[in-house]
């Protein structure tokens, strides 16, 4: 399996928004009980309980998003860690969940993908439109997953839905691009973007039936499709804006 390293096409501007998103995800992770850095959350079971309750407080619980009401903690969690002790507006968790990660590997995998394709997409869309698109993709992924699993009480966390949208948009706006990838054990190759991202999307689709996995493949697919649709609309709007400008001239 190839590991993407970077986009071979240099950016024309400094990708400040991508850097900001990477930094925000890292800082938030370091300040949560899921990080070993945050020693103030305690140790052992105390820390595990705080991490679990933190995830329910700021993660996107599908049943909460579809009903608009906060749900009690599952009985096994409440028995082990005590009652929730917090109040939340479920819709806010759709945003906060995008910046939470269960562990360092979860964070690293997402940020590598964001770094590879995010800079290129920011370069093509511009900073503000790119930031809007990133958040939009994340929301589509979260709510798409929620309505597909409406009765689920398991929190969804991670930036992968938003990043999947960035992948889909990048594929449409830069279909001839190439991604430098590492193929174990020592080969570094320049692969067409449609090979790398297309292969990733197919893997998500084929993994939908894996009930033992804790990966939200459905959210990835919703995010990716949202990115593709957004990019198609953006690409179609470009010539229309240029034509309007010429007609005014």
PDB file of C-alpha atoms in Angstrom:
ATOM      1  CA  UNK A   1       0.000   0.000   0.000  1.00  0.00           C
ATOM      2  CA  UNK A   2       1.353   3.451  -0.944  1.00  0.00           C
ATOM      3  CA  UNK A   3       1.765   6.129   1.731  1.00  0.00           C
ATOM      4  CA  UNK A   4       1.181   9.648   0.317  1.00  0.00           C
ATOM      5  CA  UNK A   5       3.967  12.090   1.209  1.00  0.00           C
ATOM      6  CA  UNK A   6       3.253  15.335  -0.617  1.00  0.00           C
ATOM      7  CA  UNK A   7       1.700  16.961  -3.658  1.00  0.00           C
ATOM      8  CA  UNK A   8       4.307  17.217  -6.416  1.00  0.00           C
ATOM      9  CA  UNK A   9       2.847  20.493  -7.709  1.00  0.00           C
ATOM     10  CA  UNK A  10       4.240  23.484  -5.755  1.00  0.00           C
ATOM     11  CA  UNK A  11       1.770  25.913  -4.214  1.00  0.00           C
ATOM     12  CA  UNK A  12       1.666  29.491  -5.467  1.00  0.00           C
ATOM     13  CA  UNK A  13       0.956  30.936  -2.027  1.00  0.00           C
ATOM     14  CA  UNK A  14       1.676  30.050   1.599  1.00  0.00           C
ATOM     15  CA  UNK A  15      -1.087  27.662   2.752  1.00  0.00           C
ATOM     16  CA  UNK A  16      -1.801  29.457   6.016  1.00  0.00           C
ATOM     17  CA  UNK A  17      -5.248  27.911   6.511  1.00  0.00           C
ATOM     18  CA  UNK A  18      -3.902  24.384   6.152  1.00  0.00           C
ATOM     19  CA  UNK A  19      -1.140  25.193   8.624  1.00  0.00           C
ATOM     20  CA  UNK A  20      -3.754  26.676  10.969  1.00  0.00           C
ATOM     21  CA  UNK A  21      -5.964  23.591  10.753  1.00  0.00           C
ATOM     22  CA  UNK A  22      -3.015  21.302  11.416  1.00  0.00           C
ATOM     23  CA  UNK A  23      -1.942  23.409  14.392  1.00  0.00           C
ATOM     24  CA  UNK A  24      -5.493  23.596  15.776  1.00  0.00           C
ATOM     25  CA  UNK A  25      -5.900  19.832  15.649  1.00  0.00           C
ATOM     26  CA  UNK A  26      -2.548  19.267  17.351  1.00  0.00           C
ATOM     27  CA  UNK A  27      -3.152  21.832  20.116  1.00  0.00           C
ATOM     28  CA  UNK A  28      -6.671  20.565  20.828  1.00  0.00           C
ATOM     29  CA  UNK A  29      -5.412  16.991  21.012  1.00  0.00           C
ATOM     30  CA  UNK A  30      -2.644  17.905  23.448  1.00  0.00           C
ATOM     31  CA  UNK A  31      -5.193  19.581  25.727  1.00  0.00           C
ATOM     32  CA  UNK A  32      -7.627  16.635  25.811  1.00  0.00           C
ATOM     33  CA  UNK A  33      -7.503  13.624  28.146  1.00  0.00           C
ATOM     34  CA  UNK A  34      -6.746  11.425  25.120  1.00  0.00           C
ATOM     35  CA  UNK A  35      -3.215  12.875  25.095  1.00  0.00           C
ATOM     36  CA  UNK A  36      -0.428  11.762  27.428  1.00  0.00           C
ATOM     37  CA  UNK A  37       0.676  15.404  27.545  1.00  0.00           C
ATOM     38  CA  UNK A  38      -2.419  16.423  29.510  1.00  0.00           C
ATOM     39  CA  UNK A  39      -1.326  14.940  32.847  1.00  0.00           C
ATOM     40  CA  UNK A  40      -3.809  17.074  34.803  1.00  0.00           C
ATOM     41  CA  UNK A  41      -6.594  14.644  33.934  1.00  0.00           C
ATOM     42  CA  UNK A  42      -5.155  12.037  36.294  1.00  0.00           C
ATOM     43  CA  UNK A  43      -3.998   8.488  35.711  1.00  0.00           C
ATOM     44  CA  UNK A  44      -5.297   5.027  34.941  1.00  0.00           C
ATOM     45  CA  UNK A  45      -9.072   4.589  35.363  1.00  0.00           C
ATOM     46  CA  UNK A  46      -9.632   8.208  36.386  1.00  0.00           C
ATOM     47  CA  UNK A  47      -8.053   9.360  33.144  1.00  0.00           C
ATOM     48  CA  UNK A  48      -9.896   6.762  31.080  1.00  0.00           C
ATOM     49  CA  UNK A  49     -13.232   7.869  32.510  1.00  0.00           C
ATOM     50  CA  UNK A  50     -12.477  11.515  31.880  1.00  0.00           C
ATOM     51  CA  UNK A  51     -11.486  10.708  28.304  1.00  0.00           C
ATOM     52  CA  UNK A  52     -14.695   8.754  27.766  1.00  0.00           C
ATOM     53  CA  UNK A  53     -16.923  11.460  29.240  1.00  0.00           C
ATOM     54  CA  UNK A  54     -15.001  14.127  27.288  1.00  0.00           C
ATOM     55  CA  UNK A  55     -15.720  12.216  24.086  1.00  0.00           C
ATOM     56  CA  UNK A  56     -19.437  12.076  24.845  1.00  0.00           C
ATOM     57  CA  UNK A  57     -19.472  15.767  25.752  1.00  0.00           C
ATOM     58  CA  UNK A  58     -17.726  17.084  22.644  1.00  0.00           C
ATOM     59  CA  UNK A  59     -18.177  14.206  20.192  1.00  0.00           C
ATOM     60  CA  UNK A  60     -21.023  13.994  17.678  1.00  0.00           C
ATOM     61  CA  UNK A  61     -23.515  11.410  18.934  1.00  0.00           C
ATOM     62  CA  UNK A  62     -25.828  10.444  16.033  1.00  0.00           C
ATOM     63  CA  UNK A  63     -28.952  10.039  18.184  1.00  0.00           C
ATOM     64  CA  UNK A  64     -28.406  13.498  19.664  1.00  0.00           C
ATOM     65  CA  UNK A  65     -27.989  15.104  16.243  1.00  0.00           C
ATOM     66  CA  UNK A  66     -31.092  13.462  14.803  1.00  0.00           C
ATOM     67  CA  UNK A  67     -33.315  14.210  17.817  1.00  0.00           C
ATOM     68  CA  UNK A  68     -31.767  17.528  18.841  1.00  0.00           C
ATOM     69  CA  UNK A  69     -31.674  16.385  22.457  1.00  0.00           C
ATOM     70  CA  UNK A  70     -28.800  15.380  24.722  1.00  0.00           C
ATOM     71  CA  UNK A  71     -28.832  11.690  25.552  1.00  0.00           C
ATOM     72  CA  UNK A  72     -27.802  10.176  28.913  1.00  0.00           C
ATOM     73  CA  UNK A  73     -24.521   8.336  29.046  1.00  0.00           C
ATOM     74  CA  UNK A  74     -24.778   4.601  28.289  1.00  0.00           C
ATOM     75  CA  UNK A  75     -25.503   2.652  31.464  1.00  0.00           C
ATOM     76  CA  UNK A  76     -22.153   0.872  31.438  1.00  0.00           C
ATOM     77  CA  UNK A  77     -20.281   4.174  31.137  1.00  0.00           C
ATOM     78  CA  UNK A  78     -22.379   5.853  33.832  1.00  0.00           C
ATOM     79  CA  UNK A  79     -21.902   2.869  36.149  1.00  0.00           C
ATOM     80  CA  UNK A  80     -18.144   2.904  35.708  1.00  0.00           C
ATOM     81  CA  UNK A  81     -17.515   6.649  35.513  1.00  0.00           C
ATOM     82  CA  UNK A  82     -20.547   8.293  37.066  1.00  0.00           C
ATOM     83  CA  UNK A  83     -23.283  10.466  35.474  1.00  0.00           C
ATOM     84  CA  UNK A  84     -22.529  12.906  32.671  1.00  0.00           C
ATOM     85  CA  UNK A  85     -22.318  16.078  34.745  1.00  0.00           C
ATOM     86  CA  UNK A  86     -22.417  18.308  31.650  1.00  0.00           C
ATOM     87  CA  UNK A  87     -24.940  19.993  29.394  1.00  0.00           C
ATOM     88  CA  UNK A  88     -24.466  20.193  25.633  1.00  0.00           C
ATOM     89  CA  UNK A  89     -26.211  21.552  22.585  1.00  0.00           C
ATOM     90  CA  UNK A  90     -25.919  18.606  20.169  1.00  0.00           C
ATOM     91  CA  UNK A  91     -25.402  20.775  17.072  1.00  0.00           C
ATOM     92  CA  UNK A  92     -22.238  22.328  18.533  1.00  0.00           C
ATOM     93  CA  UNK A  93     -20.703  18.849  18.761  1.00  0.00           C
ATOM     94  CA  UNK A  94     -20.880  18.614  14.971  1.00  0.00           C
ATOM     95  CA  UNK A  95     -18.137  21.269  14.953  1.00  0.00           C
ATOM     96  CA  UNK A  96     -16.120  20.277  18.013  1.00  0.00           C
ATOM     97  CA  UNK A  97     -15.998  16.619  16.974  1.00  0.00           C
ATOM     98  CA  UNK A  98     -13.962  17.610  13.904  1.00  0.00           C
ATOM     99  CA  UNK A  99     -11.049  18.618  16.120  1.00  0.00           C
ATOM    100  CA  UNK A 100     -10.980  15.610  18.471  1.00  0.00           C
ATOM    101  CA  UNK A 101      -8.901  12.464  18.047  1.00  0.00           C
ATOM    102  CA  UNK A 102      -8.779   9.239  20.007  1.00  0.00           C
ATOM    103  CA  UNK A 103      -5.004   8.960  19.973  1.00  0.00           C
ATOM    104  CA  UNK A 104      -1.739  10.106  18.432  1.00  0.00           C
ATOM    105  CA  UNK A 105      -1.917   7.659  15.517  1.00  0.00           C
ATOM    106  CA  UNK A 106      -5.464   8.739  14.709  1.00  0.00           C
ATOM    107  CA  UNK A 107      -4.300  12.355  14.684  1.00  0.00           C
ATOM    108  CA  UNK A 108      -1.152  11.670  12.660  1.00  0.00           C
ATOM    109  CA  UNK A 109      -2.973   9.754   9.944  1.00  0.00           C
ATOM    110  CA  UNK A 110      -5.488  12.550   9.457  1.00  0.00           C
ATOM    111  CA  UNK A 111      -2.914  15.331   9.452  1.00  0.00           C
ATOM    112  CA  UNK A 112      -0.684  13.581   6.909  1.00  0.00           C
ATOM    113  CA  UNK A 113      -3.664  13.337   4.541  1.00  0.00           C
ATOM    114  CA  UNK A 114      -4.597  16.978   5.182  1.00  0.00           C
ATOM    115  CA  UNK A 115      -1.031  18.125   4.580  1.00  0.00           C
ATOM    116  CA  UNK A 116      -0.774  16.207   1.285  1.00  0.00           C
ATOM    117  CA  UNK A 117      -3.957  17.500  -0.373  1.00  0.00           C
ATOM    118  CA  UNK A 118      -4.944  20.513   1.730  1.00  0.00           C
ATOM    119  CA  UNK A 119      -2.217  22.834   0.493  1.00  0.00           C
ATOM    120  CA  UNK A 120      -3.074  22.169  -3.131  1.00  0.00           C
ATOM    121  CA  UNK A 121      -6.783  22.718  -2.625  1.00  0.00           C
ATOM    122  CA  UNK A 122      -6.214  25.912  -0.640  1.00  0.00           C
ATOM    123  CA  UNK A 123      -4.028  27.154  -3.471  1.00  0.00           C
ATOM    124  CA  UNK A 124      -6.834  26.595  -5.966  1.00  0.00           C
ATOM    125  CA  UNK A 125      -9.814  27.793  -3.928  1.00  0.00           C
ATOM    126  CA  UNK A 126      -8.258  30.624  -1.960  1.00  0.00           C
ATOM    127  CA  UNK A 127      -8.011  30.783   1.816  1.00  0.00           C
ATOM    128  CA  UNK A 128     -11.529  31.804   2.865  1.00  0.00           C
ATOM    129  CA  UNK A 129     -13.352  29.576   0.407  1.00  0.00           C
ATOM    130  CA  UNK A 130     -11.081  26.687   1.375  1.00  0.00           C
ATOM    131  CA  UNK A 131     -11.818  27.149   5.093  1.00  0.00           C
ATOM    132  CA  UNK A 132     -15.553  27.345   4.390  1.00  0.00           C
ATOM    133  CA  UNK A 133     -15.345  24.202   2.243  1.00  0.00           C
ATOM    134  CA  UNK A 134     -13.397  22.299   4.921  1.00  0.00           C
ATOM    135  CA  UNK A 135     -15.999  23.017   7.587  1.00  0.00           C
ATOM    136  CA  UNK A 136     -18.835  22.299   5.172  1.00  0.00           C
ATOM    137  CA  UNK A 137     -17.362  18.911   4.245  1.00  0.00           C
ATOM    138  CA  UNK A 138     -16.984  18.067   7.920  1.00  0.00           C
ATOM    139  CA  UNK A 139     -20.594  18.951   8.682  1.00  0.00           C
ATOM    140  CA  UNK A 140     -21.889  16.932   5.728  1.00  0.00           C
ATOM    141  CA  UNK A 141     -19.824  13.946   6.882  1.00  0.00           C
ATOM    142  CA  UNK A 142     -21.033  14.235  10.483  1.00  0.00           C
ATOM    143  CA  UNK A 143     -24.716  14.689   9.686  1.00  0.00           C
ATOM    144  CA  UNK A 144     -24.615  12.137   6.882  1.00  0.00           C
ATOM    145  CA  UNK A 145     -23.185   9.584   9.286  1.00  0.00           C
ATOM    146  CA  UNK A 146     -25.711  10.591  11.966  1.00  0.00           C
ATOM    147  CA  UNK A 147     -28.768  10.110   9.751  1.00  0.00           C
ATOM    148  CA  UNK A 148     -27.383   6.846   8.391  1.00  0.00           C
ATOM    149  CA  UNK A 149     -26.937   5.549  11.966  1.00  0.00           C
ATOM    150  CA  UNK A 150     -29.732   7.534  13.604  1.00  0.00           C
ATOM    151  CA  UNK A 151     -30.122   5.300  16.669  1.00  0.00           C
ATOM    152  CA  UNK A 152     -26.431   5.060  17.466  1.00  0.00           C
ATOM    153  CA  UNK A 153     -25.230   6.419  20.802  1.00  0.00           C
ATOM    154  CA  UNK A 154     -21.532   6.089  19.982  1.00  0.00           C
ATOM    155  CA  UNK A 155     -19.749   9.447  19.555  1.00  0.00           C
ATOM    156  CA  UNK A 156     -18.102  10.286  16.248  1.00  0.00           C
ATOM    157  CA  UNK A 157     -14.795  12.158  16.498  1.00  0.00           C
ATOM    158  CA  UNK A 158     -12.007  13.039  14.088  1.00  0.00           C
ATOM    159  CA  UNK A 159     -11.185  15.293  11.164  1.00  0.00           C
ATOM    160  CA  UNK A 160     -11.333  12.497   8.601  1.00  0.00           C
ATOM    161  CA  UNK A 161     -14.777  13.418   7.238  1.00  0.00           C
ATOM    162  CA  UNK A 162     -13.672  16.975   6.468  1.00  0.00           C
ATOM    163  CA  UNK A 163     -10.358  15.745   5.058  1.00  0.00           C
ATOM    164  CA  UNK A 164     -12.197  13.224   2.875  1.00  0.00           C
ATOM    165  CA  UNK A 165     -14.060  16.182   1.400  1.00  0.00           C
ATOM    166  CA  UNK A 166     -10.770  17.935   0.712  1.00  0.00           C
ATOM    167  CA  UNK A 167      -9.621  14.787  -1.103  1.00  0.00           C
ATOM    168  CA  UNK A 168     -12.736  14.673  -3.260  1.00  0.00           C
ATOM    169  CA  UNK A 169     -12.504  18.356  -4.174  1.00  0.00           C
ATOM    170  CA  UNK A 170      -8.785  18.082  -4.906  1.00  0.00           C
ATOM    171  CA  UNK A 171      -9.385  15.137  -7.233  1.00  0.00           C
ATOM    172  CA  UNK A 172     -11.838  17.165  -9.323  1.00  0.00           C
ATOM    173  CA  UNK A 173      -9.881  20.425  -9.383  1.00  0.00           C
ATOM    174  CA  UNK A 174      -6.504  18.824 -10.031  1.00  0.00           C
ATOM    175  CA  UNK A 175      -7.238  15.572 -11.921  1.00  0.00           C
ATOM    176  CA  UNK A 176      -3.857  15.522 -13.669  1.00  0.00           C
ATOM    177  CA  UNK A 177      -1.879  16.079 -10.496  1.00  0.00           C
ATOM    178  CA  UNK A 178       0.558  13.620  -9.011  1.00  0.00           C
ATOM    179  CA  UNK A 179       1.178  12.667  -5.409  1.00  0.00           C
ATOM    180  CA  UNK A 180       4.628  11.590  -4.307  1.00  0.00           C
ATOM    181  CA  UNK A 181       4.130   8.380  -2.346  1.00  0.00           C
ATOM    182  CA  UNK A 182       6.260   5.885  -0.472  1.00  0.00           C
ATOM    183  CA  UNK A 183       5.754   2.268  -1.454  1.00  0.00           C
ATOM    184  CA  UNK A 184       7.314  -0.088   1.142  1.00  0.00           C
ATOM    185  CA  UNK A 185      10.001  -0.962   1.636  1.00  0.00           C
ATOM    186  CA  UNK A 186      12.065   1.811  -0.029  1.00  0.00           C
ATOM    187  CA  UNK A 187      10.425   2.959  -3.274  1.00  0.00           C
ATOM    188  CA  UNK A 188       9.281   6.573  -3.723  1.00  0.00           C
ATOM    189  CA  UNK A 189       7.059   7.136  -6.764  1.00  0.00           C
ATOM    190  CA  UNK A 190       4.920   9.890  -8.307  1.00  0.00           C
ATOM    191  CA  UNK A 191       1.423   8.440  -8.656  1.00  0.00           C
ATOM    192  CA  UNK A 192      -1.504  10.074 -10.457  1.00  0.00           C
ATOM    193  CA  UNK A 193      -3.877  11.674  -7.992  1.00  0.00           C
ATOM    194  CA  UNK A 194      -6.794   9.620  -9.291  1.00  0.00           C
ATOM    195  CA  UNK A 195      -4.898   6.407  -8.464  1.00  0.00           C
ATOM    196  CA  UNK A 196      -4.104   7.412  -4.876  1.00  0.00           C
ATOM    197  CA  UNK A 197      -7.435   9.014  -3.984  1.00  0.00           C
ATOM    198  CA  UNK A 198      -9.517   6.643  -6.090  1.00  0.00           C
ATOM    199  CA  UNK A 199      -7.899   3.660  -4.368  1.00  0.00           C
ATOM    200  CA  UNK A 200      -8.604   5.253  -0.972  1.00  0.00           C
ATOM    201  CA  UNK A 201     -12.277   5.836  -1.823  1.00  0.00           C
ATOM    202  CA  UNK A 202     -12.743   2.259  -3.043  1.00  0.00           C
ATOM    203  CA  UNK A 203     -11.257   0.981   0.216  1.00  0.00           C
ATOM    204  CA  UNK A 204     -13.760   3.054   2.201  1.00  0.00           C
ATOM    205  CA  UNK A 205     -16.614   1.706   0.120  1.00  0.00           C
ATOM    206  CA  UNK A 206     -15.515  -1.916   0.453  1.00  0.00           C
ATOM    207  CA  UNK A 207     -15.105  -1.501   4.214  1.00  0.00           C
ATOM    208  CA  UNK A 208     -18.688  -0.345   4.829  1.00  0.00           C
ATOM    209  CA  UNK A 209     -19.795  -3.779   5.992  1.00  0.00           C
ATOM    210  CA  UNK A 210     -17.020  -4.188   8.553  1.00  0.00           C
ATOM    211  CA  UNK A 211     -19.051  -4.132  11.774  1.00  0.00           C
ATOM    212  CA  UNK A 212     -16.018  -4.864  13.957  1.00  0.00           C
ATOM    213  CA  UNK A 213     -14.196  -1.708  12.898  1.00  0.00           C
ATOM    214  CA  UNK A 214     -14.489   1.538  14.863  1.00  0.00           C
ATOM    215  CA  UNK A 215     -13.745   3.596  11.730  1.00  0.00           C
ATOM    216  CA  UNK A 216     -16.647   5.704  10.413  1.00  0.00           C
ATOM    217  CA  UNK A 217     -16.324   4.741   6.751  1.00  0.00           C
ATOM    218  CA  UNK A 218     -19.780   6.148   6.035  1.00  0.00           C
ATOM    219  CA  UNK A 219     -18.656   9.607   7.179  1.00  0.00           C
ATOM    220  CA  UNK A 220     -15.638   9.366   4.875  1.00  0.00           C
ATOM    221  CA  UNK A 221     -17.843   8.605   1.897  1.00  0.00           C
ATOM    222  CA  UNK A 222     -20.260  11.440   2.653  1.00  0.00           C
ATOM    223  CA  UNK A 223     -17.353  13.855   3.041  1.00  0.00           C
ATOM    224  CA  UNK A 224     -15.668  12.718  -0.171  1.00  0.00           C
ATOM    225  CA  UNK A 225     -18.856  13.008  -2.219  1.00  0.00           C
ATOM    226  CA  UNK A 226     -19.506  16.463  -0.732  1.00  0.00           C
ATOM    227  CA  UNK A 227     -16.036  17.507  -1.870  1.00  0.00           C
ATOM    228  CA  UNK A 228     -16.610  16.201  -5.384  1.00  0.00           C
ATOM    229  CA  UNK A 229     -19.962  18.014  -5.702  1.00  0.00           C
ATOM    230  CA  UNK A 230     -18.531  21.249  -4.282  1.00  0.00           C
ATOM    231  CA  UNK A 231     -15.591  21.159  -6.703  1.00  0.00           C
ATOM    232  CA  UNK A 232     -17.813  20.443  -9.704  1.00  0.00           C
ATOM    233  CA  UNK A 233     -19.980  23.445  -8.818  1.00  0.00           C
ATOM    234  CA  UNK A 234     -16.908  25.620  -8.190  1.00  0.00           C
ATOM    235  CA  UNK A 235     -15.362  24.600 -11.504  1.00  0.00           C
ATOM    236  CA  UNK A 236     -18.595  25.298 -13.341  1.00  0.00           C
ATOM    237  CA  UNK A 237     -18.953  28.683 -11.668  1.00  0.00           C
ATOM    238  CA  UNK A 238     -15.466  29.774 -12.733  1.00  0.00           C
ATOM    239  CA  UNK A 239     -16.153  30.160 -16.485  1.00  0.00           C
ATOM    240  CA  UNK A 240     -19.513  31.786 -15.699  1.00  0.00           C
ATOM    241  CA  UNK A 241     -17.818  34.469 -13.574  1.00  0.00           C
ATOM    242  CA  UNK A 242     -15.206  35.104 -16.269  1.00  0.00           C
ATOM    243  CA  UNK A 243     -17.921  35.392 -18.932  1.00  0.00           C
ATOM    244  CA  UNK A 244     -19.871  37.860 -16.773  1.00  0.00           C
ATOM    245  CA  UNK A 245     -16.735  39.939 -16.260  1.00  0.00           C
ATOM    246  CA  UNK A 246     -16.087  40.031 -20.012  1.00  0.00           C
ATOM    247  CA  UNK A 247     -19.666  41.053 -20.775  1.00  0.00           C
ATOM    248  CA  UNK A 248     -19.437  43.909 -18.292  1.00  0.00           C
ATOM    249  CA  UNK A 249     -16.187  45.010 -19.898  1.00  0.00           C
TER     250      UNK A 249
END
